[in-house]
Amino acid sequence: KPVKEDRPLPFSWSACLLIKDNNIILPEWLAYHYTVLPLRRLIVGVDPSSNFDPQPIFDMYATIGMNITVWKNHSYWIDGRKFHEKKEFHPDEDFYKLEHSYRYIQDRLVYHQKIFYSQCLRTLKSENRTWTTVIDTDEYLAFNYYDPLERGVTWCVNNATCDEEYLDTIRGGTHFRTKLNQSATAAEYIAKNVGQKVPSGVNPRLSSVDDKFDNPDEPCIVLSRYLFVSKESDKEGIQRGVDEGFNATNFNTLRFRHRSSLAVAQTGKCIVDASRSPSNLIKGPHRLYGKECTGGNAQAAMSFRVHHYVGSWESFRLRGEKLFKERNNLHSAVVDNTTPQYSSPENLTWLSQFVKLVGKEKALDLTQRIHLHEVWELEK
């Protein structure tokens, strides 16, 4: 049965999530963010053309204190001026004969995202919610640990002295990226930084404090996003730190460890303080409020980043083999073991922490068992 919303201290996160036939990867996404953020409030927009109903999964997560609202049949839709921005837009054969039909479909997708995210954030603002993720089910909010293989800092264009100043703060352990503690939640990390001031005369990008979380004029932070490809890792290695009874190959964040270089980011994704978000329609799914968002091109000065998983063929197959191959066409990849990690001294994974939070049998029910059932449903 659903239980009262859990409100862990110092605060709980919210999320706006658009989905279509993501049942295979949805349980992992929910469990991971329940643990790492902690996510407790979720508003979901289910695509009307979906073949699989996610409601039973959401009902199960309601039993551990998640407050989930599901919007169906475009109930949140607001008609725009253009014909492909109307709720009742139904393309027929004549439409696809138009010269720009593909562009109209893409424009409608972006308009759909704008409408949903705007309505979702307005709702969360009315509830006085704060930090909110605006990412997809194949994307995970992660701590932005320093990678020794990182190339030059983005704001130090052809400036070796600037690069060296940054590296000195990393080597000396004074930069806030060296103080990331994955045994704490993202909420605990933000609460620790809010109210802290960058020392006088210090470049904020070189500071021991991340001051981006309480800027009243910038409620939105654009985080760099990095692709993890479907390259298998050593099975014994990915099983390390995973509780008995769980198979790491059923979890994309445990199974796939090869990502693009931190110098090669995809278009960013946002986190937003909904309580401070503007009421107007967002400008786009990547930089929601334009100049009112900070970050985006300064990944070396960010506390968080987004990990984007191609995932297994089983979870991707509805999107087609061609796109699967295109996404996996990464010429060079870096091994990254930070996403599974939860507590470094104990060598635990986020999944182990989830087990601690809800119990082993409940964790199995909410992750691996749903996943295997959804794979079976798809193969039918």
Tab-separated table of C-alpha atoms in Angstrom:
chain	number	residue	atom	x	y	z
A	1	LYS	CA	0.000	0.000	0.000
A	2	PRO	CA	1.127	3.581	-0.574
A	3	VAL	CA	2.637	5.193	2.510
A	4	LYS	CA	3.041	8.825	3.538
A	5	GLU	CA	5.733	10.658	1.598
A	6	ASP	CA	9.125	10.175	3.184
A	7	ARG	CA	10.838	13.528	3.900
A	8	PRO	CA	14.513	12.822	4.691
A	9	LEU	CA	16.716	15.639	5.980
A	10	PRO	CA	18.014	18.114	4.969
A	11	PHE	CA	15.547	18.006	2.063
A	12	SER	CA	14.255	15.641	-0.612
A	13	TRP	CA	14.544	16.090	-4.361
A	14	SER	CA	11.843	16.173	-7.011
A	15	ALA	CA	11.902	15.171	-10.691
A	16	CYS	CA	10.014	15.906	-13.900
A	17	LEU	CA	10.109	12.825	-16.110
A	18	LEU	CA	8.745	12.164	-19.596
A	19	ILE	CA	8.558	8.484	-20.487
A	20	LYS	CA	7.576	6.162	-23.297
A	21	ASP	CA	8.097	2.397	-22.991
A	22	ASN	CA	10.931	2.713	-20.464
A	23	ASN	CA	9.722	0.030	-18.056
A	24	ILE	CA	12.917	-2.055	-18.357
A	25	ILE	CA	15.192	0.740	-17.111
A	26	LEU	CA	12.677	2.665	-14.982
A	27	PRO	CA	13.140	0.625	-11.734
A	28	GLU	CA	16.906	1.229	-11.685
A	29	TRP	CA	16.423	4.944	-12.365
A	30	LEU	CA	13.950	5.246	-9.486
A	31	ALA	CA	16.015	3.214	-7.012
A	32	TYR	CA	19.270	5.003	-7.849
A	33	HIS	CA	17.853	8.503	-7.431
A	34	TYR	CA	15.808	7.476	-4.372
A	35	THR	CA	19.172	6.622	-2.795
A	36	VAL	CA	21.628	9.167	-4.155
A	37	LEU	CA	19.558	12.402	-4.198
A	38	PRO	CA	17.237	11.383	-2.307
A	39	LEU	CA	14.298	11.552	-4.762
A	40	ARG	CA	10.862	11.492	-3.125
A	41	ARG	CA	8.563	13.607	-5.366
A	42	LEU	CA	8.036	12.684	-8.994
A	43	ILE	CA	5.726	14.001	-11.722
A	44	VAL	CA	5.573	11.793	-14.802
A	45	GLY	CA	4.217	12.460	-18.257
A	46	VAL	CA	3.397	9.181	-20.012
A	47	ASP	CA	3.354	9.310	-23.807
A	48	PRO	CA	-0.137	8.338	-25.053
A	49	SER	CA	1.405	6.079	-27.705
A	50	SER	CA	3.196	3.915	-25.113
A	51	ASN	CA	2.820	0.151	-25.444
A	52	PHE	CA	3.621	-0.635	-21.801
A	53	ASP	CA	1.945	0.774	-18.688
A	54	PRO	CA	4.400	2.000	-16.002
A	55	GLN	CA	1.709	2.503	-13.342
A	56	PRO	CA	2.320	-0.821	-11.518
A	57	ILE	CA	5.972	0.159	-11.089
A	58	PHE	CA	5.034	3.549	-9.666
A	59	ASP	CA	2.550	1.894	-7.316
A	60	MET	CA	5.357	-0.262	-5.919
A	61	TYR	CA	7.600	2.751	-5.309
A	62	ALA	CA	4.743	4.522	-3.523
A	63	THR	CA	5.091	1.839	-0.836
A	64	ILE	CA	8.525	3.220	0.159
A	65	GLY	CA	7.438	6.827	0.546
A	66	MET	CA	7.665	8.207	-2.980
A	67	ASN	CA	4.971	10.736	-3.903
A	68	ILE	CA	4.291	10.106	-7.604
A	69	THR	CA	1.816	11.885	-9.872
A	70	VAL	CA	1.194	10.439	-13.335
A	71	TRP	CA	-0.161	12.646	-16.121
A	72	LYS	CA	-1.646	10.706	-19.024
A	73	ASN	CA	-3.226	11.509	-22.395
A	74	HIS	CA	-1.442	14.865	-22.621
A	75	SER	CA	-3.681	16.189	-19.829
A	76	TYR	CA	-1.117	18.952	-19.235
A	77	TRP	CA	-1.086	20.084	-22.896
A	78	ILE	CA	-1.537	23.751	-23.834
A	79	ASP	CA	-2.127	24.405	-27.523
A	80	GLY	CA	0.400	26.578	-29.300
A	81	ARG	CA	-0.189	28.746	-32.362
A	82	LYS	CA	1.334	26.362	-34.928
A	83	PHE	CA	-0.645	23.400	-36.273
A	84	HIS	CA	1.846	20.824	-34.987
A	85	GLU	CA	1.617	22.388	-31.485
A	86	LYS	CA	-2.067	21.453	-31.157
A	87	LYS	CA	-3.019	18.635	-28.821
A	88	GLU	CA	-5.211	17.040	-31.496
A	89	PHE	CA	-2.488	17.026	-34.141
A	90	HIS	CA	-2.758	13.667	-35.945
A	91	PRO	CA	-0.428	13.431	-38.959
A	92	ASP	CA	-1.814	11.505	-41.923
A	93	GLU	CA	-0.288	10.308	-45.209
A	94	ASP	CA	-0.644	13.753	-46.790
A	95	PHE	CA	1.289	15.303	-43.908
A	96	TYR	CA	4.308	13.065	-44.503
A	97	LYS	CA	4.374	14.222	-48.137
A	98	LEU	CA	5.157	17.745	-46.969
A	99	GLU	CA	8.720	18.889	-47.557
A	100	HIS	CA	9.394	19.670	-43.891
A	101	SER	CA	7.303	16.938	-42.219
A	102	TYR	CA	10.276	15.495	-40.274
A	103	ARG	CA	11.151	18.936	-38.930
A	104	TYR	CA	7.553	19.447	-37.800
A	105	ILE	CA	7.664	16.161	-35.882
A	106	GLN	CA	10.917	17.187	-34.194
A	107	ASP	CA	9.498	20.627	-33.405
A	108	ARG	CA	6.430	18.989	-31.866
A	109	LEU	CA	8.655	16.798	-29.681
A	110	VAL	CA	10.507	19.863	-28.378
A	111	TYR	CA	7.211	21.722	-27.848
A	112	HIS	CA	5.896	18.691	-25.938
A	113	GLN	CA	8.952	18.815	-23.670
A	114	LYS	CA	8.531	22.557	-23.120
A	115	ILE	CA	4.864	22.194	-22.136
A	116	PHE	CA	5.394	19.243	-19.816
A	117	TYR	CA	8.473	20.582	-18.013
A	118	SER	CA	6.875	24.026	-17.618
A	119	GLN	CA	3.673	22.584	-16.145
A	120	CYS	CA	5.625	20.192	-13.940
A	121	LEU	CA	7.881	22.921	-12.510
A	122	ARG	CA	4.893	25.215	-11.912
A	123	THR	CA	3.213	22.423	-9.949
A	124	LEU	CA	6.333	21.754	-7.903
A	125	LYS	CA	6.736	25.482	-7.250
A	126	SER	CA	3.166	25.621	-5.922
A	127	GLU	CA	4.152	22.812	-3.532
A	128	ASN	CA	7.243	24.794	-2.454
A	129	ARG	CA	9.581	22.046	-3.670
A	130	THR	CA	13.220	22.892	-4.232
A	131	TRP	CA	15.877	21.013	-6.215
A	132	THR	CA	14.477	19.108	-9.166
A	133	THR	CA	16.054	17.030	-11.931
A	134	VAL	CA	14.952	17.482	-15.539
A	135	ILE	CA	16.581	14.451	-17.131
A	136	ASP	CA	15.504	11.242	-18.916
A	137	THR	CA	15.252	7.628	-17.722
A	138	ASP	CA	18.582	6.750	-19.349
A	139	GLU	CA	20.325	9.598	-17.510
A	140	TYR	CA	21.653	9.685	-13.956
A	141	LEU	CA	22.740	12.563	-11.766
A	142	ALA	CA	26.258	11.837	-10.504
A	143	PHE	CA	28.981	13.556	-8.518
A	144	ASN	CA	31.521	15.271	-10.768
A	145	TYR	CA	34.676	13.571	-9.515
A	146	TYR	CA	37.954	14.826	-10.945
A	147	ASP	CA	39.422	12.604	-13.648
A	148	PRO	CA	43.234	12.740	-14.081
A	149	LEU	CA	42.645	12.190	-17.802
A	150	GLU	CA	40.718	15.448	-18.128
A	151	ARG	CA	42.127	17.797	-20.734
A	152	GLY	CA	42.555	21.558	-20.436
A	153	VAL	CA	39.975	23.519	-18.475
A	154	THR	CA	37.267	24.930	-20.763
A	155	TRP	CA	37.657	28.551	-19.613
A	156	CYS	CA	41.465	28.431	-19.979
A	157	VAL	CA	41.662	28.648	-23.768
A	158	ASN	CA	45.317	28.340	-24.812
A	159	ASN	CA	46.381	29.576	-21.385
A	160	ALA	CA	48.818	27.242	-19.647
A	161	THR	CA	49.040	29.439	-16.561
A	162	CYS	CA	45.268	29.322	-16.098
A	163	ASP	CA	45.283	25.516	-16.450
A	164	GLU	CA	48.069	25.228	-13.883
A	165	GLU	CA	46.228	27.404	-11.364
A	166	TYR	CA	43.263	25.058	-11.561
A	167	LEU	CA	45.408	21.925	-11.270
A	168	ASP	CA	47.129	23.386	-8.205
A	169	THR	CA	43.766	23.527	-6.410
A	170	ILE	CA	43.102	19.905	-7.357
A	171	ARG	CA	46.546	18.651	-6.334
A	172	GLY	CA	46.411	20.680	-3.128
A	173	GLY	CA	42.957	19.350	-2.230
A	174	THR	CA	41.434	22.822	-1.883
A	175	HIS	CA	39.004	22.690	-4.835
A	176	PHE	CA	35.422	21.667	-4.006
A	177	ARG	CA	35.632	18.770	-6.501
A	178	THR	CA	38.235	17.141	-4.243
A	179	LYS	CA	35.793	17.323	-1.328
A	180	LEU	CA	32.953	15.358	-2.921
A	181	ASN	CA	31.737	12.655	-0.563
A	182	GLN	CA	29.567	10.021	-2.179
A	183	SER	CA	28.590	8.517	1.160
A	184	ALA	CA	26.522	11.694	1.579
A	185	THR	CA	23.440	12.379	-0.523
A	186	ALA	CA	23.299	15.149	-3.109
A	187	ALA	CA	20.932	17.020	-0.759
A	188	GLU	CA	23.416	16.812	2.103
A	189	TYR	CA	26.177	18.099	-0.162
A	190	ILE	CA	24.103	21.090	-1.328
A	191	ALA	CA	23.011	21.939	2.220
A	192	LYS	CA	26.665	21.989	3.283
A	193	ASN	CA	27.511	24.537	0.562
A	194	VAL	CA	24.454	26.803	0.814
A	195	GLY	CA	25.280	29.972	2.724
A	196	GLN	CA	29.023	29.495	2.329
A	197	LYS	CA	30.844	32.406	0.724
A	198	VAL	CA	33.721	32.222	-1.709
A	199	PRO	CA	36.734	33.795	0.045
A	200	SER	CA	37.479	37.364	-1.016
A	201	GLY	CA	39.794	37.587	-3.995
A	202	VAL	CA	39.344	33.910	-4.946
A	203	ASN	CA	38.024	32.920	-8.367
A	204	PRO	CA	34.732	31.036	-7.692
A	205	ARG	CA	35.834	28.381	-10.185
A	206	LEU	CA	38.917	27.696	-8.036
A	207	SER	CA	37.205	27.856	-4.661
A	208	SER	CA	36.703	25.274	-1.923
A	209	VAL	CA	33.003	26.225	-1.939
A	210	ASP	CA	30.435	25.678	-4.701
A	211	ASP	CA	28.335	28.844	-4.495
A	212	LYS	CA	25.909	28.055	-7.341
A	213	PHE	CA	23.132	26.597	-5.183
A	214	ASP	CA	21.711	29.773	-3.619
A	215	ASN	CA	22.095	32.424	-6.287
A	216	PRO	CA	18.635	34.127	-6.366
A	217	ASP	CA	19.050	35.191	-10.008
A	218	GLU	CA	20.053	31.747	-11.291
A	219	PRO	CA	17.656	29.021	-10.071
A	220	CYS	CA	18.790	26.674	-12.842
A	221	ILE	CA	22.148	24.887	-13.278
A	222	VAL	CA	23.131	23.269	-16.569
A	223	LEU	CA	25.240	20.168	-15.962
A	224	SER	CA	27.602	18.588	-18.468
A	225	ARG	CA	26.395	15.241	-19.809
A	226	TYR	CA	28.571	12.278	-20.785
A	227	LEU	CA	27.784	9.163	-22.775
A	228	PHE	CA	28.369	5.655	-21.382
A	229	VAL	CA	28.508	3.086	-24.172
A	230	SER	CA	27.418	-0.557	-24.135
A	231	LYS	CA	30.927	-1.949	-23.801
A	232	GLU	CA	31.048	-4.818	-21.338
A	233	SER	CA	33.318	-4.704	-18.307
A	234	ASP	CA	34.838	-7.582	-16.354
A	235	LYS	CA	31.935	-9.514	-14.790
A	236	GLU	CA	33.817	-10.197	-11.582
A	237	GLY	CA	34.723	-6.524	-11.307
A	238	ILE	CA	31.192	-5.198	-11.758
A	239	GLN	CA	29.875	-7.688	-9.181
A	240	ARG	CA	32.255	-6.368	-6.524
A	241	GLY	CA	30.403	-4.523	-3.763
A	242	VAL	CA	27.022	-5.883	-4.912
A	243	ASP	CA	24.879	-7.741	-2.361
A	244	GLU	CA	24.324	-11.461	-2.776
A	245	GLY	CA	21.274	-12.253	-4.890
A	246	PHE	CA	21.701	-9.243	-7.187
A	247	ASN	CA	23.203	-9.664	-10.652
A	248	ALA	CA	25.138	-6.546	-11.710
A	249	THR	CA	24.392	-7.224	-15.381
A	250	ASN	CA	20.754	-6.283	-14.696
A	251	PHE	CA	21.792	-2.710	-13.821
A	252	ASN	CA	23.177	-0.338	-16.444
A	253	THR	CA	24.954	1.815	-13.844
A	254	LEU	CA	26.829	-1.231	-12.542
A	255	ARG	CA	27.364	-3.042	-15.815
A	256	PHE	CA	28.636	-0.312	-18.143
A	257	ARG	CA	31.743	1.628	-17.067
A	258	HIS	CA	33.080	3.084	-20.350
A	259	ARG	CA	32.256	6.734	-21.000
A	260	SER	CA	33.334	9.558	-23.269
A	261	SER	CA	36.136	11.859	-22.164
A	262	LEU	CA	35.150	14.727	-19.886
A	263	ALA	CA	36.424	16.957	-22.681
A	264	VAL	CA	33.666	15.620	-24.977
A	265	ALA	CA	30.341	16.504	-23.387
A	266	GLN	CA	26.902	16.113	-24.883
A	267	THR	CA	24.409	18.984	-24.716
A	268	GLY	CA	23.808	19.593	-21.014
A	269	LYS	CA	20.817	18.828	-18.804
A	270	CYS	CA	19.432	20.827	-15.880
A	271	ILE	CA	18.704	20.770	-12.214
A	272	VAL	CA	16.326	23.524	-11.033
A	273	ASP	CA	15.280	24.983	-7.709
A	274	ALA	CA	11.546	24.860	-8.435
A	275	SER	CA	10.743	27.272	-5.606
A	276	ARG	CA	12.700	30.001	-7.462
A	277	SER	CA	11.839	29.015	-11.030
A	278	PRO	CA	10.147	31.542	-13.363
A	279	SER	CA	6.505	30.960	-14.300
A	280	ASN	CA	7.036	31.437	-18.023
A	281	LEU	CA	7.339	28.653	-20.610
A	282	ILE	CA	10.816	27.117	-20.617
A	283	LYS	CA	13.034	27.917	-23.598
A	284	GLY	CA	14.098	24.321	-24.303
A	285	PRO	CA	14.830	20.948	-22.668
A	286	HIS	CA	18.584	21.563	-22.272
A	287	ARG	CA	18.905	25.134	-20.958
A	288	LEU	CA	15.492	25.654	-19.449
A	289	TYR	CA	15.558	29.371	-18.696
A	290	GLY	CA	18.290	30.704	-20.966
A	291	LYS	CA	20.458	33.291	-19.196
A	292	GLU	CA	18.824	32.485	-15.868
A	293	CYS	CA	20.734	29.187	-15.919
A	294	THR	CA	24.365	28.987	-14.873
A	295	GLY	CA	26.958	26.403	-15.916
A	296	GLY	CA	26.974	24.431	-19.138
A	297	ASN	CA	30.447	25.093	-20.478
A	298	ALA	CA	32.466	24.906	-17.279
A	299	GLN	CA	32.330	21.225	-16.298
A	300	ALA	CA	35.559	21.526	-14.278
A	301	ALA	CA	33.783	23.914	-11.898
A	302	MET	CA	30.664	21.800	-11.305
A	303	SER	CA	29.806	19.542	-8.374
A	304	PHE	CA	27.511	17.287	-10.410
A	305	ARG	CA	27.310	15.895	-13.918
A	306	VAL	CA	24.863	13.708	-15.836
A	307	HIS	CA	25.733	10.183	-16.976
A	308	HIS	CA	23.857	9.118	-20.116
A	309	TYR	CA	23.671	5.337	-20.709
A	310	VAL	CA	23.068	3.677	-24.054
A	311	GLY	CA	22.376	0.584	-21.965
A	312	SER	CA	21.818	-3.005	-22.988
A	313	TRP	CA	20.310	-4.060	-26.292
A	314	GLU	CA	17.303	-5.464	-24.384
A	315	SER	CA	16.519	-2.036	-22.948
A	316	PHE	CA	17.220	-0.167	-26.207
A	317	ARG	CA	15.688	-2.443	-28.824
A	318	LEU	CA	12.391	-0.547	-29.229
A	319	ARG	CA	14.398	2.431	-30.510
A	320	GLY	CA	16.051	0.391	-33.250
A	321	GLU	CA	19.376	-1.224	-34.119
A	322	LYS	CA	20.575	1.695	-36.258
A	323	LEU	CA	20.394	4.208	-33.395
A	324	PHE	CA	21.893	1.656	-30.990
A	325	LYS	CA	24.970	1.348	-33.223
A	326	GLU	CA	25.198	5.111	-33.717
A	327	ARG	CA	25.146	5.767	-29.977
A	328	ASN	CA	27.838	3.155	-29.389
A	329	ASN	CA	30.137	4.572	-32.063
A	330	LEU	CA	32.601	6.043	-29.578
A	331	HIS	CA	36.191	5.939	-30.816
A	332	SER	CA	37.844	6.254	-27.419
A	333	ALA	CA	36.369	5.602	-23.999
A	334	VAL	CA	37.507	6.146	-20.424
A	335	VAL	CA	36.784	3.665	-17.629
A	336	ASP	CA	34.666	5.368	-14.955
A	337	ASN	CA	33.796	3.498	-11.762
A	338	THR	CA	32.242	6.439	-9.905
A	339	THR	CA	28.547	5.890	-10.682
A	340	PRO	CA	28.201	2.522	-8.916
A	341	GLN	CA	30.264	3.721	-5.956
A	342	TYR	CA	28.467	4.859	-2.843
A	343	SER	CA	30.915	4.642	0.033
A	344	SER	CA	34.571	4.419	-0.915
A	345	PRO	CA	36.038	3.085	2.385
A	346	GLU	CA	33.507	0.239	2.483
A	347	ASN	CA	33.618	-0.306	-1.300
A	348	LEU	CA	29.822	-0.275	-1.428
A	349	THR	CA	27.616	0.433	-4.429
A	350	TRP	CA	24.548	2.684	-4.493
A	351	LEU	CA	22.537	-0.550	-4.725
A	352	SER	CA	23.969	-1.738	-1.388
A	353	GLN	CA	22.830	1.513	0.179
A	354	PHE	CA	19.367	1.067	-1.337
A	355	VAL	CA	19.233	-2.369	0.275
A	356	LYS	CA	20.095	-0.762	3.623
A	357	LEU	CA	17.287	1.768	3.180
A	358	VAL	CA	14.443	-0.586	2.217
A	359	GLY	CA	15.600	-4.130	3.043
A	360	LYS	CA	16.940	-6.829	0.742
A	361	GLU	CA	13.690	-8.496	-0.329
A	362	LYS	CA	12.016	-5.153	-0.958
A	363	ALA	CA	15.051	-3.970	-2.945
A	364	LEU	CA	14.950	-7.122	-5.075
A	365	ASP	CA	11.226	-6.610	-5.700
A	366	LEU	CA	11.734	-2.964	-6.678
A	367	THR	CA	14.682	-3.454	-9.026
A	368	GLN	CA	15.898	-6.770	-10.383
A	369	ARG	CA	12.605	-8.657	-10.273
A	370	ILE	CA	10.705	-5.876	-12.059
A	371	HIS	CA	13.506	-5.594	-14.613
A	372	LEU	CA	13.473	-9.303	-15.417
A	373	HIS	CA	9.675	-9.300	-15.656
A	374	GLU	CA	9.729	-6.340	-18.077
A	375	VAL	CA	12.399	-8.027	-20.240
A	376	TRP	CA	10.162	-11.092	-20.397
A	377	GLU	CA	7.132	-8.935	-21.307
A	378	LEU	CA	9.075	-7.298	-24.125
A	379	GLU	CA	10.298	-10.598	-25.510
A	380	LYS	CA	6.739	-11.992	-25.565
